[in-house]
Short mmCIF file of C-alpha atoms in Angstrom, two decimals:
data_model
loop_
_atom_site.label_atom_id
_atom_site.label_comp_id
_atom_site.label_asym_id
_atom_site.label_seq_id
_atom_site.Cartn_x
_atom_site.Cartn_y
_atom_site.Cartn_z
CA UNK D 647 -61.47 54.41 -38.19
CA UNK D 648 -59.30 53.84 -41.21
CA UNK D 649 -58.64 50.28 -42.25
CA UNK D 650 -57.57 48.07 -45.09
CA UNK D 651 -58.64 44.53 -45.82
CA UNK D 652 -56.49 42.12 -47.73
CA UNK D 653 -58.41 39.27 -49.26
CA UNK D 654 -56.51 36.03 -49.15
CA UNK D 655 -53.82 35.44 -46.56
CA UNK D 656 -52.04 33.08 -48.96
CA UNK D 657 -51.79 33.33 -52.73
CA UNK D 658 -49.92 30.90 -54.96
CA UNK D 659 -49.14 31.56 -58.61
CA UNK D 660 -46.98 29.83 -61.16
CA UNK D 661 -43.78 31.44 -62.30
CA UNK D 662 -44.59 33.68 -65.26
CA UNK D 663 -48.26 33.99 -64.34
CA UNK D 664 -50.15 37.12 -63.35
CA UNK D 665 -49.90 38.20 -59.73
CA UNK D 666 -52.99 39.82 -58.21
CA UNK D 667 -53.07 40.73 -54.54
CA UNK D 668 -56.26 42.37 -53.31
CA UNK D 669 -56.64 45.31 -50.97
CA UNK D 670 -59.79 47.21 -50.09
CA UNK D 671 -59.90 50.23 -47.86
CA UNK D 672 -62.52 51.74 -45.63
CA UNK D 673 -62.69 55.50 -45.55
CA UNK D 674 -64.92 58.53 -45.65
CA UNK D 675 -62.07 60.79 -46.75
CA UNK D 676 -59.46 60.37 -49.46
CA UNK D 677 -56.85 57.86 -48.34
CA UNK D 678 -53.19 57.56 -49.05
CA UNK D 679 -52.40 53.94 -49.85
CA UNK D 680 -49.21 51.94 -49.84
CA UNK D 681 -47.97 48.47 -50.65
CA UNK D 682 -45.01 47.10 -48.73
CA UNK D 683 -43.11 43.85 -49.23
CA UNK D 684 -41.41 41.89 -46.48
CA UNK D 685 -38.89 39.17 -47.24
CA UNK D 686 -38.14 36.60 -44.53
CA UNK D 687 -36.35 38.08 -41.54
CA UNK D 688 -36.19 41.49 -43.16
CA UNK D 689 -37.84 44.83 -42.75
CA UNK D 690 -40.64 46.31 -44.82
CA UNK D 691 -39.78 47.78 -48.19
CA UNK D 692 -42.03 50.21 -50.01
CA UNK D 693 -43.24 48.87 -53.36
CA UNK D 694 -45.43 51.81 -54.35
CA UNK D 695 -47.73 54.49 -53.02
CA UNK D 696 -50.89 56.33 -54.04
CA UNK D 697 -51.05 59.95 -52.95
CA UNK D 698 -53.99 61.31 -54.97
CA UNK D 699 -52.05 61.92 -58.15
CA UNK D 700 -52.30 59.33 -60.94
CA UNK D 701 -54.68 56.47 -60.13
CA UNK D 702 -52.38 53.91 -61.76
CA UNK D 703 -49.20 53.74 -59.78
CA UNK D 704 -46.06 51.96 -60.89
CA UNK D 705 -43.64 50.66 -58.33
CA UNK D 706 -40.44 48.73 -58.08
CA UNK D 707 -39.80 45.19 -59.32
CA UNK D 708 -42.48 45.49 -62.04
CA UNK D 709 -45.40 45.89 -59.64
CA UNK D 710 -48.22 48.34 -60.13
CA UNK D 711 -51.52 49.15 -58.44
CA UNK D 712 -54.64 50.99 -59.47
CA UNK D 713 -56.67 53.15 -57.12
CA UNK D 714 -60.38 52.67 -57.81
CA UNK D 715 -62.50 54.97 -55.70
CA UNK D 716 -65.78 53.41 -56.86
CA UNK D 717 -64.60 50.03 -55.62
CA UNK D 718 -62.57 51.34 -52.67
CA UNK D 719 -59.76 49.13 -53.91
CA UNK D 720 -56.03 49.30 -54.43
CA UNK D 721 -55.08 45.90 -55.83
CA UNK D 722 -51.46 45.05 -56.53
CA UNK D 723 -50.56 43.38 -59.81
CA UNK D 724 -47.55 42.13 -61.71
CA UNK D 725 -47.89 40.69 -65.22
CA UNK D 726 -45.36 37.91 -64.82
CA UNK D 727 -44.36 36.39 -61.48
CA UNK D 728 -40.74 35.68 -60.69
CA UNK D 729 -39.41 33.32 -58.08
CA UNK D 730 -37.88 36.27 -56.25
CA UNK D 731 -41.36 37.74 -55.71
CA UNK D 732 -42.09 35.17 -53.00
CA UNK D 733 -42.64 37.24 -49.87
CA UNK D 734 -45.27 38.74 -47.56
CA UNK D 735 -47.11 41.74 -48.95
CA UNK D 736 -48.84 44.36 -46.83
CA UNK D 737 -51.31 46.97 -47.92
CA UNK D 738 -51.34 50.06 -45.70
CA UNK D 739 -53.34 53.27 -45.39
CA UNK D 740 -53.08 56.67 -43.81
CA UNK D 741 -55.39 59.65 -44.01
CA UNK D 742 -52.90 62.17 -42.79
CA UNK D 743 -50.24 62.69 -45.40
CA UNK D 744 -47.14 63.93 -43.67
CA UNK D 745 -47.85 61.97 -40.52
CA UNK D 746 -47.28 58.55 -41.87
CA UNK D 747 -48.81 56.53 -39.06
CA UNK D 748 -49.77 53.63 -41.20
CA UNK D 749 -52.50 51.11 -40.58
CA UNK D 750 -51.53 47.80 -42.14
CA UNK D 751 -53.63 45.02 -43.53
CA UNK D 752 -53.11 41.50 -42.28
CA UNK D 753 -50.79 40.65 -45.12
CA UNK D 754 -50.77 38.21 -48.03
CA UNK D 755 -48.09 35.58 -48.35
CA UNK D 756 -47.22 35.09 -52.01
CA UNK D 757 -45.80 31.74 -53.05
CA UNK D 758 -44.38 31.22 -56.53
CA UNK D 759 -44.68 27.75 -58.01
CA UNK D 760 -41.78 26.79 -60.29
CA UNK I 903 -27.32 55.00 -49.03
CA UNK I 904 -27.69 54.94 -45.27
CA UNK I 905 -30.72 53.10 -43.98
CA UNK I 906 -32.51 52.89 -40.67
CA UNK I 907 -30.32 51.05 -38.20
CA UNK I 908 -31.78 49.03 -35.36
CA UNK I 909 -29.99 47.34 -32.52
CA UNK I 910 -29.82 44.75 -31.28
CA UNK I 911 -31.10 42.58 -34.08
CA UNK I 912 -31.92 39.78 -31.70
CA UNK I 913 -32.61 39.85 -27.98
CA UNK I 914 -33.59 37.11 -25.57
CA UNK I 915 -34.99 38.02 -22.16
CA UNK I 916 -36.72 36.33 -19.26
CA UNK I 917 -40.18 37.27 -18.05
CA UNK I 918 -40.25 40.38 -15.86
CA UNK I 919 -36.91 41.58 -17.21
CA UNK I 920 -36.39 44.84 -19.06
CA UNK I 921 -35.19 45.47 -22.59
CA UNK I 922 -34.10 48.49 -24.57
CA UNK I 923 -34.20 48.72 -28.34
CA UNK I 924 -32.40 51.40 -30.27
CA UNK I 925 -33.17 53.02 -33.59
CA UNK I 926 -30.98 55.29 -35.67
CA UNK I 927 -33.02 56.99 -38.42
CA UNK I 928 -31.80 57.95 -41.84
CA UNK I 929 -29.78 61.19 -41.62
CA UNK I 930 -31.98 64.31 -41.83
CA UNK I 931 -35.14 62.33 -41.10
CA UNK I 932 -36.97 64.05 -38.27
CA UNK I 933 -39.71 61.54 -37.53
CA UNK I 934 -39.38 58.09 -36.01
CA UNK I 935 -42.07 55.44 -35.71
CA UNK I 936 -42.11 52.21 -33.71
CA UNK I 937 -44.13 49.19 -34.78
CA UNK I 938 -44.63 45.78 -33.19
CA UNK I 939 -45.18 42.72 -35.38
CA UNK I 940 -46.22 39.56 -33.58
CA UNK I 941 -45.72 36.13 -35.16
CA UNK I 942 -47.83 35.92 -38.31
CA UNK I 943 -49.35 39.33 -37.60
CA UNK I 944 -49.37 42.67 -39.35
CA UNK I 945 -47.27 45.48 -37.90
CA UNK I 946 -49.06 47.45 -35.20
CA UNK I 947 -48.20 51.09 -34.57
CA UNK I 948 -46.82 51.78 -31.11
CA UNK I 949 -45.61 55.36 -30.97
CA UNK I 950 -43.99 58.10 -33.03
CA UNK I 951 -41.78 61.12 -32.46
CA UNK I 952 -41.31 64.30 -34.44
CA UNK I 953 -38.47 66.61 -33.60
CA UNK I 954 -37.91 64.83 -30.30
CA UNK I 955 -41.51 65.22 -29.17
CA UNK I 956 -44.06 62.44 -29.07
CA UNK I 957 -46.32 63.01 -32.06
CA UNK I 958 -48.71 60.08 -31.89
CA UNK I 959 -49.45 57.08 -29.75
CA UNK I 960 -50.92 53.76 -30.68
CA UNK I 961 -51.34 50.49 -28.87
CA UNK I 962 -48.28 50.82 -26.70
CA UNK I 963 -48.54 49.16 -23.27
CA UNK I 964 -47.97 51.28 -20.19
CA UNK I 965 -44.95 49.06 -19.45
CA UNK I 966 -43.29 50.48 -22.54
CA UNK I 967 -41.83 53.93 -22.95
CA UNK I 968 -39.87 55.60 -25.69
CA UNK I 969 -38.06 58.79 -26.45
CA UNK I 970 -36.20 60.53 -29.22
CA UNK I 971 -32.89 62.12 -28.43
CA UNK I 972 -31.18 65.28 -29.67
CA UNK I 973 -29.36 63.32 -32.37
CA UNK I 974 -32.77 61.96 -33.49
CA UNK I 975 -32.09 58.41 -32.50
CA UNK I 976 -34.84 56.75 -30.53
CA UNK I 977 -35.02 54.14 -27.82
CA UNK I 978 -37.90 51.87 -26.88
CA UNK I 979 -37.78 50.74 -23.27
CA UNK I 980 -39.80 47.72 -22.24
CA UNK I 981 -40.19 46.67 -18.63
CA UNK I 982 -41.84 43.75 -16.83
CA UNK I 983 -41.59 41.74 -20.01
CA UNK I 984 -44.32 39.23 -20.74
CA UNK I 985 -44.33 36.23 -23.06
CA UNK I 986 -46.71 38.13 -25.33
CA UNK I 987 -44.10 40.82 -25.90
CA UNK I 988 -42.16 38.40 -28.08
CA UNK I 989 -42.26 40.02 -31.48
CA UNK I 990 -40.36 41.79 -34.18
CA UNK I 991 -40.03 45.47 -33.37
CA UNK I 992 -39.61 47.78 -36.31
CA UNK I 993 -38.43 51.31 -36.35
CA UNK I 994 -39.15 53.52 -39.33
CA UNK I 995 -38.19 57.06 -40.19
CA UNK I 996 -39.49 59.71 -42.53
CA UNK I 997 -38.66 63.24 -43.56
CA UNK I 998 -41.45 65.74 -44.02
CA UNK I 999 -44.38 65.18 -46.36
CA UNK I 1000 -42.84 62.47 -48.48
CA UNK I 1001 -45.54 59.92 -47.85
CA UNK I 1002 -42.95 57.24 -47.27
CA UNK I 1003 -41.67 55.39 -44.26
CA UNK I 1004 -38.26 53.76 -44.39
CA UNK I 1005 -38.12 50.70 -42.19
CA UNK I 1006 -35.21 49.14 -40.38
CA UNK I 1007 -34.69 45.39 -40.44
CA UNK I 1008 -36.23 45.04 -37.02
CA UNK I 1009 -35.22 43.81 -33.60
CA UNK I 1010 -36.50 40.37 -32.72
CA UNK I 1011 -37.35 40.09 -29.03
CA UNK I 1012 -37.90 36.68 -27.52
CA UNK I 1013 -39.25 36.49 -23.98
CA UNK I 1014 -38.80 33.15 -22.25
#
């Protein structure tokens, strides 16, 4: 079965520091990978997606992620954290592009230290 | 731009009662998905509809049912509510092979 694992349920970084949120997937076929952000009491917003085109994907709010098949990873990064980045981040996977029944990771809560 | 609309945003019910959640997808989106997110949990897929037909089914209890109507809105019906049903219920919609789900802001169900 398809799955994603997010390492670290809580990550804290200082404002202006690098943000790195880890996601590894389990698959025997090419996956389609997504990062979503959830602000308190709000829905999920798509940050970026990998759909087998470029391996380095740029998303909104300065985030990007790199698909590394050899490492089965799709880590999310941002060069400089902003206070407004504080939120819950979910990595998600599907193997059936066009039927976007996503399987989510357990989420990483990002805290920004002033 | 129009987003996915869910109602009600908040709902409080007693055990063994029933509840109905509604979802209005983005115009021209033909697929609707329902997810359940328990406290501190990741969203779990419940069920999806494509062109008014059930397209996939996840971990949806037998006490729950859902349908998509001719105007593409969807309703999730929950009966014999249990304390464990307290969660945030998300609806999402998509249009064709875009690889993207658009989520509503969720309906928070509290069962007392």
